[in-house]
Amino acid sequence: MDGRIAWGAGSRAAVEAVAASVAVLTAFTGDADTSENTDPLHGSDPLRRLADGCLDGLAEVARLEARTAALKARLAADYVQAARALAAPASSPQESTAQELALLAEVACVLTVSERTAGAFLSETQALTTVLPLTLAALGSGTVSWQHARIIIDETTGLDPAAA
């Protein structure tokens, strides 16, 4: 029971991090007055300010994408945990397989991806939430991208969990 409460709290924290990123990103797209915002290096060059602002905005979008990926992973892990807890005990191996396939189909449908892609995503989510929590934390903070996290998952698959 405590594990489910902790997962819910982790998802709430991830939602708050994504909301904070959206707020920062909104500031980049707004009509902020830049007349007082002059860069000492480039003076009052409006084209330079535009270029720098675009790069800053792109960096924030990249952080937002990473935080969103972490949120997606946490929500998927929470869902899998809840769905398995809600499912009636399987009376046969075939029923157990059917329950897992139904879970996979639901995730695939919600994410609008194939069941194969959903299966790979859930496998990656399982690795992040159980074996690689520091990687998930880095993803949630925007330090690494989803692609980086996937490479870390691939490179640590098969290692002793203590070594990972």
Coordinates of N, CA and C in Angstrom, one line a residue:
M1 N 0.8 -1.2 0.0 CA 0.0 0.0 0.0 C 0.9 1.3 0.0
D2 N 1.9 1.2 0.8 CA 2.8 2.4 0.8 C 3.4 2.7 -0.5
G3 N 3.8 1.7 -1.3 CA 4.4 1.9 -2.6 C 3.4 2.6 -3.5
R4 N 2.1 2.3 -3.4 CA 1.2 3.0 -4.3 C 1.0 4.5 -3.9
I5 N 1.1 4.8 -2.6 CA 1.0 6.2 -2.2 C 2.3 6.9 -2.6
A6 N 3.4 6.3 -2.5 CA 4.7 6.9 -3.0 C 4.6 7.2 -4.5
W7 N 4.1 6.2 -5.2 CA 4.1 6.4 -6.7 C 3.1 7.6 -7.0
G8 N 2.0 7.7 -6.3 CA 1.1 8.8 -6.6 C 1.8 10.1 -6.3
A9 N 2.5 10.2 -5.2 CA 3.2 11.4 -4.8 C 4.3 11.8 -5.8
G10 N 4.9 10.8 -6.4 CA 6.0 11.0 -7.4 C 5.3 11.6 -8.7
S11 N 4.2 11.0 -9.0 CA 3.5 11.6 -10.2 C 3.0 13.0 -10.0
R12 N 2.5 13.3 -8.8 CA 2.1 14.7 -8.5 C 3.3 15.6 -8.6
A13 N 4.4 15.2 -8.1 CA 5.6 16.1 -8.2 C 6.0 16.2 -9.6
A14 N 5.9 15.2 -10.4 CA 6.2 15.3 -11.9 C 5.3 16.3 -12.6
V15 N 4.0 16.2 -12.2 CA 3.0 17.1 -12.8 C 3.4 18.6 -12.5
E16 N 3.8 18.8 -11.2 CA 4.2 20.2 -10.8 C 5.4 20.6 -11.6
A17 N 6.4 19.7 -11.8 CA 7.6 20.1 -12.5 C 7.2 20.5 -14.0
V18 N 6.3 19.7 -14.6 CA 5.9 20.0 -16.0 C 5.2 21.4 -16.0
A19 N 4.3 21.6 -15.0 CA 3.6 22.9 -15.0 C 4.6 24.1 -14.8
A20 N 5.6 23.9 -14.0 CA 6.6 25.0 -13.9 C 7.3 25.2 -15.2
S21 N 7.6 24.2 -15.9 CA 8.3 24.3 -17.2 C 7.4 25.1 -18.2
V22 N 6.1 24.7 -18.2 CA 5.2 25.4 -19.1 C 5.1 26.9 -18.8
A23 N 5.1 27.2 -17.5 CA 5.1 28.6 -17.1 C 6.3 29.4 -17.6
V24 N 7.5 28.7 -17.5 CA 8.7 29.4 -18.0 C 8.6 29.5 -19.5
L25 N 8.2 28.5 -20.2 CA 8.1 28.5 -21.6 C 7.1 29.6 -22.1
T26 N 6.0 29.7 -21.4 CA 5.0 30.8 -21.7 C 5.7 32.2 -21.7
A27 N 6.6 32.4 -20.7 CA 7.3 33.6 -20.7 C 8.1 33.9 -21.9
F28 N 8.6 32.9 -22.5 CA 9.4 33.0 -23.8 C 8.6 33.4 -24.9
T29 N 7.3 32.9 -25.0 CA 6.5 33.2 -26.1 C 5.6 34.4 -25.9
G30 N 5.6 35.0 -24.7 CA 4.8 36.2 -24.5 C 5.4 37.4 -25.1
D31 N 4.7 38.5 -25.0 CA 5.2 39.8 -25.5 C 5.9 40.6 -24.4
A32 N 7.0 40.1 -23.9 CA 7.7 40.7 -22.8 C 8.4 41.9 -23.4
D33 N 8.5 43.0 -22.6 CA 9.2 44.2 -23.0 C 10.7 44.0 -22.8
T34 N 11.4 44.0 -23.9 CA 12.9 43.8 -23.9 C 13.7 45.0 -24.0
S35 N 13.0 46.2 -23.9 CA 13.8 47.4 -24.0 C 14.8 47.6 -22.9
E36 N 14.5 47.1 -21.7 CA 15.4 47.3 -20.6 C 16.4 46.1 -20.5
N37 N 16.1 45.0 -21.3 CA 16.8 43.8 -21.2 C 17.9 43.8 -22.2
T38 N 19.0 44.6 -22.0 CA 20.1 44.6 -23.0 C 21.2 43.8 -22.4
D39 N 21.8 43.0 -23.3 CA 22.9 42.2 -23.0 C 24.2 43.0 -23.1
P40 N 25.0 43.1 -22.1 CA 26.2 43.9 -22.1 C 27.2 43.4 -23.3
L41 N 27.2 42.2 -23.6 CA 28.1 41.6 -24.6 C 27.6 42.1 -26.0
H42 N 26.3 42.1 -26.2 CA 25.8 42.5 -27.6 C 25.1 43.8 -27.6
G43 N 25.1 44.5 -26.6 CA 24.5 45.8 -26.6 C 23.0 45.7 -26.7
S44 N 22.4 46.6 -27.5 CA 21.0 46.6 -27.7 C 20.6 46.0 -29.1
D45 N 21.4 45.1 -29.6 CA 21.1 44.5 -30.9 C 19.8 43.6 -30.8
P46 N 18.7 44.1 -31.3 CA 17.5 43.3 -31.2 C 17.5 41.9 -31.9
L47 N 18.3 41.8 -33.0 CA 18.4 40.5 -33.6 C 19.1 39.5 -32.8
R48 N 20.2 40.0 -32.1 CA 21.0 39.1 -31.2 C 20.1 38.7 -30.0
R49 N 19.3 39.6 -29.5 CA 18.4 39.3 -28.4 C 17.3 38.3 -28.8
L50 N 16.8 38.4 -30.1 CA 15.9 37.4 -30.6 C 16.5 36.1 -30.7
A51 N 17.7 36.0 -31.3 CA 18.4 34.8 -31.5 C 18.7 34.1 -30.1
D52 N 19.2 34.9 -29.1 CA 19.4 34.3 -27.8 C 18.2 33.9 -27.1
G53 N 17.1 34.6 -27.3 CA 15.8 34.3 -26.8 C 15.3 33.0 -27.4
C54 N 15.5 32.8 -28.7 CA 15.1 31.5 -29.3 C 15.8 30.3 -28.8
L55 N 17.2 30.5 -28.6 CA 17.9 29.4 -28.0 C 17.5 29.1 -26.6
D56 N 17.3 30.1 -25.8 CA 16.8 29.9 -24.4 C 15.4 29.2 -24.5
G57 N 14.6 29.6 -25.4 CA 13.3 28.9 -25.5 C 13.4 27.5 -25.9
L58 N 14.3 27.2 -26.9 CA 14.5 25.8 -27.3 C 15.1 25.0 -26.1
A59 N 16.0 25.5 -25.3 CA 16.5 24.8 -24.2 C 15.4 24.5 -23.2
E60 N 14.5 25.4 -23.0 CA 13.4 25.2 -22.0 C 12.4 24.2 -22.6
V61 N 12.2 24.2 -23.9 CA 11.3 23.1 -24.5 C 12.0 21.8 -24.3
A62 N 13.3 21.7 -24.5 CA 14.0 20.4 -24.3 C 13.8 19.9 -22.8
R63 N 13.9 20.8 -21.9 CA 13.7 20.4 -20.5 C 12.2 20.0 -20.2
L64 N 11.3 20.7 -20.9 CA 9.9 20.4 -20.7 C 9.6 19.0 -21.3
E65 N 10.2 18.7 -22.5 CA 10.0 17.4 -23.1 C 10.6 16.3 -22.1
A66 N 11.7 16.5 -21.5 CA 12.3 15.5 -20.6 C 11.4 15.4 -19.4
R67 N 10.9 16.5 -18.8 CA 10.0 16.4 -17.7 C 8.7 15.7 -18.0
T68 N 8.2 16.0 -19.2 CA 7.0 15.3 -19.7 C 7.2 13.8 -19.8
A69 N 8.4 13.4 -20.4 CA 8.7 12.0 -20.5 C 8.8 11.3 -19.1
A70 N 9.3 12.0 -18.2 CA 9.4 11.4 -16.8 C 8.0 11.3 -16.2
L71 N 7.2 12.3 -16.4 CA 5.8 12.2 -16.0 C 5.0 11.0 -16.6
K72 N 5.2 10.9 -17.9 CA 4.6 9.8 -18.7 C 5.1 8.4 -18.1
A73 N 6.3 8.3 -17.8 CA 6.9 7.1 -17.3 C 6.3 6.8 -15.9
R74 N 6.2 7.8 -15.0 CA 5.6 7.6 -13.7 C 4.2 7.3 -13.8
L75 N 3.4 8.0 -14.6 CA 2.0 7.6 -14.8 C 1.8 6.2 -15.3
A76 N 2.6 5.8 -16.2 CA 2.5 4.4 -16.8 C 2.8 3.4 -15.7
A77 N 3.8 3.7 -14.9 CA 4.2 2.8 -13.8 C 3.0 2.7 -12.8
D78 N 2.5 3.9 -12.4 CA 1.3 3.9 -11.5 C 0.2 3.1 -12.0
Y79 N -0.1 3.3 -13.3 CA -1.2 2.6 -13.9 C -1.0 1.1 -13.9
V80 N 0.2 0.6 -14.3 CA 0.4 -0.8 -14.3 C 0.3 -1.4 -12.9
Q81 N 0.8 -0.7 -11.9 CA 0.7 -1.1 -10.5 C -0.8 -1.2 -10.1
A82 N -1.6 -0.1 -10.4 CA -3.0 -0.1 -10.0 C -3.8 -1.2 -10.8
A83 N -3.5 -1.3 -12.1 CA -4.3 -2.3 -12.9 C -4.0 -3.7 -12.4
R84 N -2.8 -4.0 -12.0 CA -2.5 -5.4 -11.5 C -3.1 -5.6 -10.1
A85 N -3.2 -4.5 -9.3 CA -3.8 -4.7 -8.0 C -5.3 -4.9 -8.1
L86 N -5.9 -4.2 -9.1 CA -7.4 -4.3 -9.3 C -7.8 -5.6 -10.0
A87 N -6.9 -6.3 -10.7 CA -7.3 -7.5 -11.5 C -7.5 -8.6 -10.5
A88 N -8.5 -9.4 -10.9 CA -8.8 -10.6 -10.1 C -7.6 -11.6 -10.3
P89 N -7.3 -12.4 -9.3 CA -6.3 -13.4 -9.5 C -6.6 -14.3 -10.7
A90 N -5.6 -14.5 -11.5 CA -5.7 -15.4 -12.7 C -5.8 -16.8 -12.3
S91 N -6.8 -17.5 -12.9 CA -7.0 -18.9 -12.6 C -6.2 -19.8 -13.4
S92 N -5.5 -19.3 -14.4 CA -4.7 -20.1 -15.3 C -3.6 -19.2 -15.9
P93 N -2.5 -19.9 -16.4 CA -1.5 -19.1 -17.1 C -2.1 -18.3 -18.3
Q94 N -3.1 -18.9 -19.0 CA -3.7 -18.3 -20.1 C -4.4 -17.0 -19.7
E95 N -5.1 -17.1 -18.6 CA -5.8 -15.9 -18.1 C -4.8 -14.8 -17.6
S96 N -3.7 -15.2 -17.1 CA -2.7 -14.2 -16.7 C -2.1 -13.5 -17.9
T97 N -1.9 -14.3 -19.0 CA -1.4 -13.7 -20.2 C -2.5 -12.8 -20.8
A98 N -3.7 -13.2 -20.7 CA -4.8 -12.3 -21.3 C -4.9 -11.0 -20.5
Q99 N -4.7 -11.1 -19.2 CA -4.7 -9.8 -18.4 C -3.6 -8.9 -18.8
E100 N -2.4 -9.5 -18.9 CA -1.2 -8.7 -19.3 C -1.4 -8.1 -20.7
L101 N -2.0 -8.8 -21.6 CA -2.2 -8.3 -23.0 C -3.3 -7.2 -23.0
A102 N -4.3 -7.3 -22.1 CA -5.3 -6.3 -22.0 C -4.7 -5.0 -21.4
L103 N -3.8 -5.2 -20.4 CA -3.2 -4.0 -19.9 C -2.3 -3.3 -21.0
L104 N -1.6 -4.1 -21.7 CA -0.8 -3.6 -22.8 C -1.6 -2.9 -23.9
A105 N -2.8 -3.5 -24.2 CA -3.6 -2.9 -25.2 C -4.2 -1.6 -24.7
E106 N -4.5 -1.5 -23.5 CA -5.1 -0.2 -22.9 C -4.0 0.9 -23.0
V107 N -2.8 0.6 -22.6 CA -1.7 1.6 -22.7 C -1.5 2.0 -24.1
A108 N -1.4 1.0 -25.0 CA -1.2 1.3 -26.5 C -2.3 2.2 -27.0
C109 N -3.5 1.9 -26.6 CA -4.6 2.7 -27.1 C -4.5 4.2 -26.6
V110 N -4.3 4.3 -25.3 CA -4.2 5.7 -24.7 C -3.0 6.5 -25.4
L111 N -1.9 5.8 -25.6 CA -0.7 6.5 -26.1 C -0.8 6.6 -27.7
T112 N -1.8 6.0 -28.3 CA -1.9 5.9 -29.7 C -0.7 5.4 -30.4
V113 N -0.2 4.2 -29.9 CA 1.0 3.6 -30.4 C 0.6 2.1 -30.6
S114 N 1.5 1.3 -31.3 CA 1.2 -0.1 -31.4 C 1.5 -0.8 -30.1
E115 N 0.9 -2.0 -29.9 CA 1.1 -2.7 -28.7 C 2.6 -3.1 -28.5
R116 N 3.3 -3.3 -29.6 CA 4.7 -3.6 -29.5 C 5.5 -2.4 -28.9
T117 N 5.1 -1.2 -29.4 CA 5.8 0.1 -28.9 C 5.4 0.3 -27.4
A118 N 4.1 0.0 -27.1 CA 3.7 0.2 -25.7 C 4.4 -0.8 -24.8
G119 N 4.6 -2.0 -25.3 CA 5.4 -3.0 -24.5 C 6.8 -2.6 -24.2
A120 N 7.4 -2.0 -25.3 CA 8.8 -1.5 -25.1 C 8.8 -0.4 -24.1
F121 N 7.8 0.5 -24.2 CA 7.7 1.7 -23.3 C 7.5 1.2 -21.9
L122 N 6.6 0.3 -21.6 CA 6.4 -0.2 -20.3 C 7.6 -0.9 -19.7
S123 N 8.4 -1.6 -20.6 CA 9.6 -2.3 -20.1 C 10.6 -1.2 -19.7
E124 N 10.7 -0.1 -20.5 CA 11.6 1.0 -20.2 C 11.2 1.7 -18.9
T125 N 9.9 1.8 -18.7 CA 9.3 2.4 -17.5 C 9.6 1.6 -16.3
Q126 N 9.5 0.3 -16.4 CA 9.8 -0.6 -15.3 C 11.3 -0.5 -14.9
A127 N 12.2 -0.4 -15.9 CA 13.6 -0.3 -15.6 C 13.9 1.1 -14.9
L128 N 13.3 2.1 -15.4 CA 13.5 3.5 -14.8 C 13.0 3.5 -13.3
T129 N 11.8 3.0 -13.1 CA 11.2 3.1 -11.8 C 11.7 2.1 -10.8
T130 N 12.4 1.0 -11.2 CA 12.9 0.1 -10.2 C 14.4 0.0 -10.1
V131 N 15.1 0.0 -11.3 CA 16.5 -0.2 -11.3 C 17.3 1.1 -11.4
L132 N 16.7 2.0 -12.1 CA 17.4 3.3 -12.5 C 16.6 4.5 -12.0
P133 N 16.3 4.6 -10.7 CA 15.6 5.8 -10.2 C 16.4 7.1 -10.3
L134 N 17.7 7.0 -10.3 CA 18.5 8.3 -10.5 C 18.4 8.8 -12.0
T135 N 18.3 7.9 -12.9 CA 18.1 8.2 -14.3 C 16.7 8.9 -14.4
L136 N 15.7 8.3 -13.8 CA 14.3 8.9 -13.8 C 14.3 10.3 -13.2
A137 N 15.1 10.4 -12.1 CA 15.2 11.7 -11.4 C 15.8 12.8 -12.4
A138 N 16.9 12.3 -13.1 CA 17.6 13.2 -14.0 C 16.6 13.6 -15.2
L139 N 15.9 12.7 -15.6 CA 14.9 12.9 -16.7 C 13.8 13.9 -16.2
G140 N 13.4 13.7 -14.9 CA 12.4 14.6 -14.3 C 12.9 16.0 -14.1
S141 N 14.2 16.2 -13.9 CA 14.7 17.5 -13.7 C 15.1 18.2 -15.0
G142 N 15.0 17.4 -16.1 CA 15.4 18.0 -17.4 C 16.8 17.9 -17.7
T143 N 17.6 17.2 -16.9 CA 19.0 17.1 -17.1 C 19.4 16.2 -18.3
V144 N 18.6 15.1 -18.5 CA 18.8 14.2 -19.6 C 17.5 14.1 -20.4
S145 N 17.6 13.8 -21.7 CA 16.5 13.6 -22.5 C 16.0 12.2 -22.4
W146 N 14.8 11.9 -23.0 CA 14.2 10.6 -23.1 C 15.2 9.7 -23.9
Q147 N 15.8 10.2 -24.9 CA 16.7 9.4 -25.7 C 17.9 9.0 -24.9
H148 N 18.4 9.9 -24.0 CA 19.6 9.6 -23.1 C 19.1 8.5 -22.2
A149 N 17.9 8.7 -21.6 CA 17.4 7.7 -20.6 C 17.3 6.3 -21.3
R150 N 16.9 6.2 -22.5 CA 16.7 5.0 -23.2 C 18.1 4.3 -23.5
I151 N 19.1 5.1 -23.8 CA 20.5 4.6 -24.0 C 21.0 4.0 -22.7
I152 N 20.7 4.7 -21.6 CA 21.2 4.3 -20.2 C 20.5 2.9 -19.9
I153 N 19.2 2.8 -20.2 CA 18.4 1.6 -20.0 C 19.1 0.5 -20.8
D154 N 19.3 0.7 -22.1 CA 19.9 -0.3 -23.0 C 21.3 -0.7 -22.5
E155 N 22.1 0.2 -22.1 CA 23.4 -0.1 -21.6 C 23.5 -0.8 -20.3
T156 N 22.5 -0.6 -19.5 CA 22.5 -1.3 -18.1 C 21.7 -2.6 -18.1
T157 N 20.9 -2.9 -19.2 CA 20.1 -4.1 -19.2 C 21.1 -5.3 -19.1
G158 N 20.7 -6.2 -18.2 CA 21.6 -7.4 -17.9 C 22.6 -7.2 -16.9
L159 N 22.9 -6.0 -16.4 CA 23.8 -5.7 -15.3 C 23.2 -6.1 -14.0
D160 N 24.0 -6.4 -13.0 CA 23.6 -6.5 -11.7 C 22.9 -5.2 -11.2
P161 N 21.7 -5.3 -10.6 CA 21.1 -4.0 -10.2 C 22.0 -3.1 -9.3
A162 N 22.8 -3.7 -8.5 CA 23.7 -2.9 -7.7 C 24.7 -2.1 -8.6
A163 N 25.1 -2.7 -9.7 CA 26.1 -2.1 -10.6 C 25.4 -1.0 -11.4
A164 N 24.1 -1.2 -11.7 CA 23.4 -0.3 -12.5 C 23.2 1.0 -11.7

